[in-house]
PDB file of C-alpha atoms in Angstrom:
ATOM      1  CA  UNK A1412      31.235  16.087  14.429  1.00  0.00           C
ATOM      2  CA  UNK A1413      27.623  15.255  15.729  1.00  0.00           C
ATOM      3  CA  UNK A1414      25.846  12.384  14.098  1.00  0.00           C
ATOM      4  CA  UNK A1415      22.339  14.834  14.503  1.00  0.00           C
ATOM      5  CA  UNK A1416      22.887  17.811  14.717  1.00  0.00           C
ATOM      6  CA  UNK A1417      19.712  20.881  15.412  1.00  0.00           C
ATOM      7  CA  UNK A1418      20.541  24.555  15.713  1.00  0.00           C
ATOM      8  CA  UNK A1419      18.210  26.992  16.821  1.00  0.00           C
ATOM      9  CA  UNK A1420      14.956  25.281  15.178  1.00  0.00           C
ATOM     10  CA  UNK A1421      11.833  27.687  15.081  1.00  0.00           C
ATOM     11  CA  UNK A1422       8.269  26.891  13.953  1.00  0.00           C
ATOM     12  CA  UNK A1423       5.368  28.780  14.601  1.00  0.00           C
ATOM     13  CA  UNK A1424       1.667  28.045  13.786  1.00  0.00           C
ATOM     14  CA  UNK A1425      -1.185  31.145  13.107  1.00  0.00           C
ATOM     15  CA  UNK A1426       1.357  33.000  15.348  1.00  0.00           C
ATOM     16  CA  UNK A1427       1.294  30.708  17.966  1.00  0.00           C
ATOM     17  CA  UNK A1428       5.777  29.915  18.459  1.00  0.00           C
ATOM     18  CA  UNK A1429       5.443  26.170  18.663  1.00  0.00           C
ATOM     19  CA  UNK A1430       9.270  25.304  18.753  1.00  0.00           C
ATOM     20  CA  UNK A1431      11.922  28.623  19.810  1.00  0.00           C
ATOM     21  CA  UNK A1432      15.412  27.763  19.232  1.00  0.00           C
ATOM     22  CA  UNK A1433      15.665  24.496  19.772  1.00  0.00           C
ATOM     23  CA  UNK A1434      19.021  23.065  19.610  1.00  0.00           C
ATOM     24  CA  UNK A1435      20.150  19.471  20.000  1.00  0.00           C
ATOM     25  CA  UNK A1436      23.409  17.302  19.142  1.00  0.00           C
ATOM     26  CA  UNK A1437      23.382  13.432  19.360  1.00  0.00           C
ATOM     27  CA  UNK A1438      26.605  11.772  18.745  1.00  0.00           C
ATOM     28  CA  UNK A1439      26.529   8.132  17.334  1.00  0.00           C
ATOM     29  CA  UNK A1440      25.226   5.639  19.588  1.00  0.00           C
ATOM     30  CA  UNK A1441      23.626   8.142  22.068  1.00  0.00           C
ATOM     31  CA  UNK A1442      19.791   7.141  23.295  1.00  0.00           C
ATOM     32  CA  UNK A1443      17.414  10.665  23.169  1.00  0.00           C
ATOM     33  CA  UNK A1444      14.079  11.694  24.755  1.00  0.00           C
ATOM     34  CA  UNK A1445      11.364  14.216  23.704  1.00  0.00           C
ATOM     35  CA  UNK A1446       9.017  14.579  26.718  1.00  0.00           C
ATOM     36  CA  UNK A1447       6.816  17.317  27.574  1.00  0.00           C
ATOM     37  CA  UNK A1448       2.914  18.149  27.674  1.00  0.00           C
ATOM     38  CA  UNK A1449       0.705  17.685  24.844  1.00  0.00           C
ATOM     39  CA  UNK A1450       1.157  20.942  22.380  1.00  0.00           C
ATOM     40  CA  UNK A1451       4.535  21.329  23.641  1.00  0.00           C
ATOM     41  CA  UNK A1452       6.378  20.929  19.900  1.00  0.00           C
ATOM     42  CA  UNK A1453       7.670  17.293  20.142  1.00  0.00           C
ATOM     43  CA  UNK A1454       5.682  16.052  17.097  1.00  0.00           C
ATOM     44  CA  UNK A1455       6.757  19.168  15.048  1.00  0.00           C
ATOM     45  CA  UNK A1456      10.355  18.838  16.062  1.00  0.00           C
ATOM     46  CA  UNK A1457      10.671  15.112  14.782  1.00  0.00           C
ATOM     47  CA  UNK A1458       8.477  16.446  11.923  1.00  0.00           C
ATOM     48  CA  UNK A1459      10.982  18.761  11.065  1.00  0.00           C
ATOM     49  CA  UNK A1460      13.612  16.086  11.482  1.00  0.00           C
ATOM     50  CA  UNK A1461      12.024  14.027   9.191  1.00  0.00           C
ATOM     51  CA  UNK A1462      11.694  16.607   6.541  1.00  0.00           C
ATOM     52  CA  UNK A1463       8.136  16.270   6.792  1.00  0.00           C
ATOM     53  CA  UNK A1464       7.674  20.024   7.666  1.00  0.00           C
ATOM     54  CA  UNK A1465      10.289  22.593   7.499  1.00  0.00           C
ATOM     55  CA  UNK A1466      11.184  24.685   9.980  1.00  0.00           C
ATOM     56  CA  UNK A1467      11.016  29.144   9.921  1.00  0.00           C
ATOM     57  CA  UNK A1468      14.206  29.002  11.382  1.00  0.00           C
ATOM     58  CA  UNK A1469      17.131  27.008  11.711  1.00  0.00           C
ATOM     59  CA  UNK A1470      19.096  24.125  10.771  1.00  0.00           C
ATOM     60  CA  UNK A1471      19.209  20.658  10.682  1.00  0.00           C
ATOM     61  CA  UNK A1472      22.827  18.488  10.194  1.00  0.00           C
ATOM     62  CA  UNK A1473      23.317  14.966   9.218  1.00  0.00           C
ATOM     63  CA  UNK A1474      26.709  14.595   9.573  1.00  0.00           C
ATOM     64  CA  UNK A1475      27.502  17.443   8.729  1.00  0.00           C
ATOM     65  CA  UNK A1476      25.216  18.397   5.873  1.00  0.00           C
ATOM     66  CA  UNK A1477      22.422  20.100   6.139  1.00  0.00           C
ATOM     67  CA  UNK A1478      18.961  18.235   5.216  1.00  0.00           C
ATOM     68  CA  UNK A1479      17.508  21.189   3.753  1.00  0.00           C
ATOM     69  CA  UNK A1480      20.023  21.910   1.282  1.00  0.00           C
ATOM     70  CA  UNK A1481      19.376  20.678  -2.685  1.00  0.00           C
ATOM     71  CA  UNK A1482      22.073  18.331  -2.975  1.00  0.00           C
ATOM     72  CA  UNK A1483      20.640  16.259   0.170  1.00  0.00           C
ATOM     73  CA  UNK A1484      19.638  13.135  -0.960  1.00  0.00           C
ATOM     74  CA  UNK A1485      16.425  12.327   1.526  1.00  0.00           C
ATOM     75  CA  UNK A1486      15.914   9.066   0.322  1.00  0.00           C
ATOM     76  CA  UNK A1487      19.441   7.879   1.833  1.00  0.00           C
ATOM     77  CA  UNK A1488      18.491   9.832   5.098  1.00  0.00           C
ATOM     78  CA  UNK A1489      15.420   8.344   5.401  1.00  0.00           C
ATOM     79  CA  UNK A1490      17.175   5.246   5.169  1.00  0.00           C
ATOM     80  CA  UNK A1491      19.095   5.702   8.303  1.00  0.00           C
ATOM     81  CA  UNK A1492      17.055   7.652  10.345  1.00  0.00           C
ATOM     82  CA  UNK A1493      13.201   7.599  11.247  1.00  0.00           C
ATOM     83  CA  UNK A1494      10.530   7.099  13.737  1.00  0.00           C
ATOM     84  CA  UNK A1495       7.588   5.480  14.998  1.00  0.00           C
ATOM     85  CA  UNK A1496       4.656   7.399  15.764  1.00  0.00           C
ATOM     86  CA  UNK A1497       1.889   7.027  17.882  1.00  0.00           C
ATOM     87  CA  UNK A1498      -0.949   7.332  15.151  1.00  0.00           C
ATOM     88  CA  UNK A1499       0.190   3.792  13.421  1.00  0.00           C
ATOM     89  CA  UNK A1500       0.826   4.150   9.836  1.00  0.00           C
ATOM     90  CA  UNK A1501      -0.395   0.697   9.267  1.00  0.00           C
ATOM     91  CA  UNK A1502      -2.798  -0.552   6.228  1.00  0.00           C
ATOM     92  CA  UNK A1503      -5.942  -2.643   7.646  1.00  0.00           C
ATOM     93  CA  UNK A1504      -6.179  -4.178   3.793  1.00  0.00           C
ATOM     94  CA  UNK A1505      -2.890  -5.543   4.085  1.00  0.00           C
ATOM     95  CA  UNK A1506      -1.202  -8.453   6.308  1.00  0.00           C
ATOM     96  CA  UNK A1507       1.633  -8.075   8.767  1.00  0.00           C
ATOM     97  CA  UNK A1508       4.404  -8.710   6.376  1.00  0.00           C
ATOM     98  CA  UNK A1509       2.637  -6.831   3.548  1.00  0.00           C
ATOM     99  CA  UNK A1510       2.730  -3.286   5.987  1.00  0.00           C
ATOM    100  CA  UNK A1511       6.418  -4.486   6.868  1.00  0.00           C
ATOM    101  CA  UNK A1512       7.850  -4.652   3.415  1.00  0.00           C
ATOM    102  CA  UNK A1513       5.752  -1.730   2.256  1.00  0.00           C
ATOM    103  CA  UNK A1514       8.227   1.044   2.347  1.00  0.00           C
ATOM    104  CA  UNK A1515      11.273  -1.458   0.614  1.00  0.00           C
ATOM    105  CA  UNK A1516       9.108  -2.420  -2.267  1.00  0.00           C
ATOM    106  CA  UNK A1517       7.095   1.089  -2.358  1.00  0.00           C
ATOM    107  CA  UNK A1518       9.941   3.577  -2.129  1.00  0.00           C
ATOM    108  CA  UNK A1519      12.999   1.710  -2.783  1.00  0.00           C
ATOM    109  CA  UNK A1520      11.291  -0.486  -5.670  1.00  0.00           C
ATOM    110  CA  UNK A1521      12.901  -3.820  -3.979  1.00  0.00           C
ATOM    111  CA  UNK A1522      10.949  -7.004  -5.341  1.00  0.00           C
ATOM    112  CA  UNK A1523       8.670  -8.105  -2.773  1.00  0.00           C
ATOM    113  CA  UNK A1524      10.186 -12.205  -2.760  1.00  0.00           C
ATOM    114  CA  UNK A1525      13.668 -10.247  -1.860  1.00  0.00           C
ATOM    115  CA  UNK A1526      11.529  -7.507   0.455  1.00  0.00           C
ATOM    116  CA  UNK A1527      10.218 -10.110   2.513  1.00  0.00           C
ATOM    117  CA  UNK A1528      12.617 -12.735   3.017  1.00  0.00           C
ATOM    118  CA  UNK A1529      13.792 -12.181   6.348  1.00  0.00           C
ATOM    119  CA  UNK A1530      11.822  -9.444   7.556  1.00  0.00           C
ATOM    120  CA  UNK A1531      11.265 -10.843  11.493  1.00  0.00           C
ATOM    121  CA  UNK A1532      15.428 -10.721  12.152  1.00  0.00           C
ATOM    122  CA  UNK A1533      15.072  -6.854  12.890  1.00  0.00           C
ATOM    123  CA  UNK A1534      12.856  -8.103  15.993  1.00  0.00           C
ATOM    124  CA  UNK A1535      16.217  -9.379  17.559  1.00  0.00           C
ATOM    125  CA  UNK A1536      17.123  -5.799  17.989  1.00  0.00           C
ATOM    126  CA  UNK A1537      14.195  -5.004  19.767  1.00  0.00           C
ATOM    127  CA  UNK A1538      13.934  -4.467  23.617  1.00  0.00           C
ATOM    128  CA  UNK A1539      10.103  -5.899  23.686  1.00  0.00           C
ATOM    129  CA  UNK A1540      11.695  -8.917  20.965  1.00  0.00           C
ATOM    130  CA  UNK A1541       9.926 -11.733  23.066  1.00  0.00           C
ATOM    131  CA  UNK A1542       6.021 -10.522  22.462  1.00  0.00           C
ATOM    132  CA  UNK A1543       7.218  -9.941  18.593  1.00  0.00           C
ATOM    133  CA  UNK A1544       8.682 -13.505  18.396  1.00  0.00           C
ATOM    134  CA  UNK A1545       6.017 -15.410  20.199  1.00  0.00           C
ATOM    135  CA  UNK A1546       3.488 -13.242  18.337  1.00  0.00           C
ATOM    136  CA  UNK A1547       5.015 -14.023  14.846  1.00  0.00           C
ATOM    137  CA  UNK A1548       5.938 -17.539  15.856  1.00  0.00           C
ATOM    138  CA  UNK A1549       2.388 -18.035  16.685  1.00  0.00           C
ATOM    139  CA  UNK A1550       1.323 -16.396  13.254  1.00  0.00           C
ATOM    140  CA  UNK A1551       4.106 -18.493  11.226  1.00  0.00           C
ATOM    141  CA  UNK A1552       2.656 -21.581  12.867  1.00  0.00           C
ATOM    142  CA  UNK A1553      -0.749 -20.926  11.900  1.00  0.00           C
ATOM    143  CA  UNK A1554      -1.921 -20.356  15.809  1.00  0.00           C
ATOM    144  CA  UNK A1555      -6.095 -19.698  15.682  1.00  0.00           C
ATOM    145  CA  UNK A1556      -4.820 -16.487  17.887  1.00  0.00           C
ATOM    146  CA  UNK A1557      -2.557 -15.092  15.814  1.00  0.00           C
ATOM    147  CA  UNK A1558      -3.742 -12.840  12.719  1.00  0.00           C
ATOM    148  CA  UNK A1559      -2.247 -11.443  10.023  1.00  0.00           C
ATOM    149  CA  UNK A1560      -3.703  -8.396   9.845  1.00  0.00           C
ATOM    150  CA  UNK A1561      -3.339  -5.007  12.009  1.00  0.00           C
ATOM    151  CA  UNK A1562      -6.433  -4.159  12.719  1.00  0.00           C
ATOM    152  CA  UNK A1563      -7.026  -7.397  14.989  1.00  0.00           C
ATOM    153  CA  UNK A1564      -3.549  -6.551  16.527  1.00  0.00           C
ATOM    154  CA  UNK A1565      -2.907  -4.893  20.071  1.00  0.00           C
ATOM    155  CA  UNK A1566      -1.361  -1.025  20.049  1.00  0.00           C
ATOM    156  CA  UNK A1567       2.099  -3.315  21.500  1.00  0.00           C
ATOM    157  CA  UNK A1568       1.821  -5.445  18.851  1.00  0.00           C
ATOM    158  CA  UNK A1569       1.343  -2.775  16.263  1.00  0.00           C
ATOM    159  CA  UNK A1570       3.825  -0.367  17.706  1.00  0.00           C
ATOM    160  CA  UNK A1571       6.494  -4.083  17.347  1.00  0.00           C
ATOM    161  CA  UNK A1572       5.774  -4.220  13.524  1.00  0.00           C
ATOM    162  CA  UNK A1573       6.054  -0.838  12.473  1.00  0.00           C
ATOM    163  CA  UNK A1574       9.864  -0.717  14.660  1.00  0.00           C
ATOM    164  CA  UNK A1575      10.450  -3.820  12.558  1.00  0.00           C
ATOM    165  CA  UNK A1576       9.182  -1.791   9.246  1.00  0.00           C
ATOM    166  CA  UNK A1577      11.547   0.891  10.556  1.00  0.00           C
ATOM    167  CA  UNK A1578      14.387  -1.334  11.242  1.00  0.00           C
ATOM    168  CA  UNK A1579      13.869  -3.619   8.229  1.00  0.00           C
ATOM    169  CA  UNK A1580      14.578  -0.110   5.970  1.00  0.00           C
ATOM    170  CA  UNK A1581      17.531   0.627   7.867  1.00  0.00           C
ATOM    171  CA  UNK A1582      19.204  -2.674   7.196  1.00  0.00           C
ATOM    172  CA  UNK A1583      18.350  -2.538   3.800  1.00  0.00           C
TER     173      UNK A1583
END
């Protein structure tokens, strides 16, 4: 049984077939890539992954069960699957770790103390883990050129934290 699995996915916009049939299976521990031109359907298709939109036709399998179905508990999914996109969903009134432990204290009601107590260890799972440590290591040590907050952060270095916000919710 596929980890992911999409089967024949449809989604049209004011008539205009954005996705047509779009199947997909990803077994555990496989690596995928959505490429194509802008307009092409790639945001829709995670979209509809997500559960963020649904789609006009078509399924979508988590092992096995189908997101769309009542008894699907998204919360859990959401959990274990999820993405970074390239509009940052980051807050420019709060700090790095704030934006981090949002989603854990926000959706998942974990205390903030417990939220936030180790929140830099998903880093070590990262491929780009050197910027993030230096970055936060510079931050932690009160470095003049390190900021807490996102706005005075590169696109890298705000792509790094939300993975760790992703990552942090998956461990949790």
């Amino acid at each position: 049984m596929a980890l992911l699995e999409l089967k024949e996915i449809s989604k049209e916009y004011s008539g205009k077939k954005v996705l047509d049939t779009v199947s997909l299976k990803i077994q555990s521990g496989d690596m995928k890539v959505v490429m194509g031109p802008s307009g092409c359907g790639k945001t829709t298709l995670l979209r509809c992954l997500l559960r963020l939109e649904e789609p006009d036709y078509g399924d979508i399998y988590f092992h096995g069960r189908n997101i769309y179905d009542k008894e699907f508990t998204i919360l859990e999914f959401r959990k274990k699957v999820g993405c970074v996109f390239q509009n940052y969903a980051l807050y420019r009134h709060l700090n790095v770790m704030d934006n981090i432990t949002l989603a854990l204290c926000k959706v998942f009601g974990m205390p903030g103390q417990l939220a936030g107590r180790k929140p830099y260890m998903s880093y070590k799972n990262l491929i780009w883990s050197r910027i993030a440590r230096n970055t936060l290591r510079n931050y932690r040590a009160g470095s003049n050129s390190a900021s807490p907050w996102p706005v005075q952060w590169s696109p890298t270095q705000n792509s790094l934290f939300l993975m760790s916000r992703r990552l942090r919710l998956i461990r949790s």
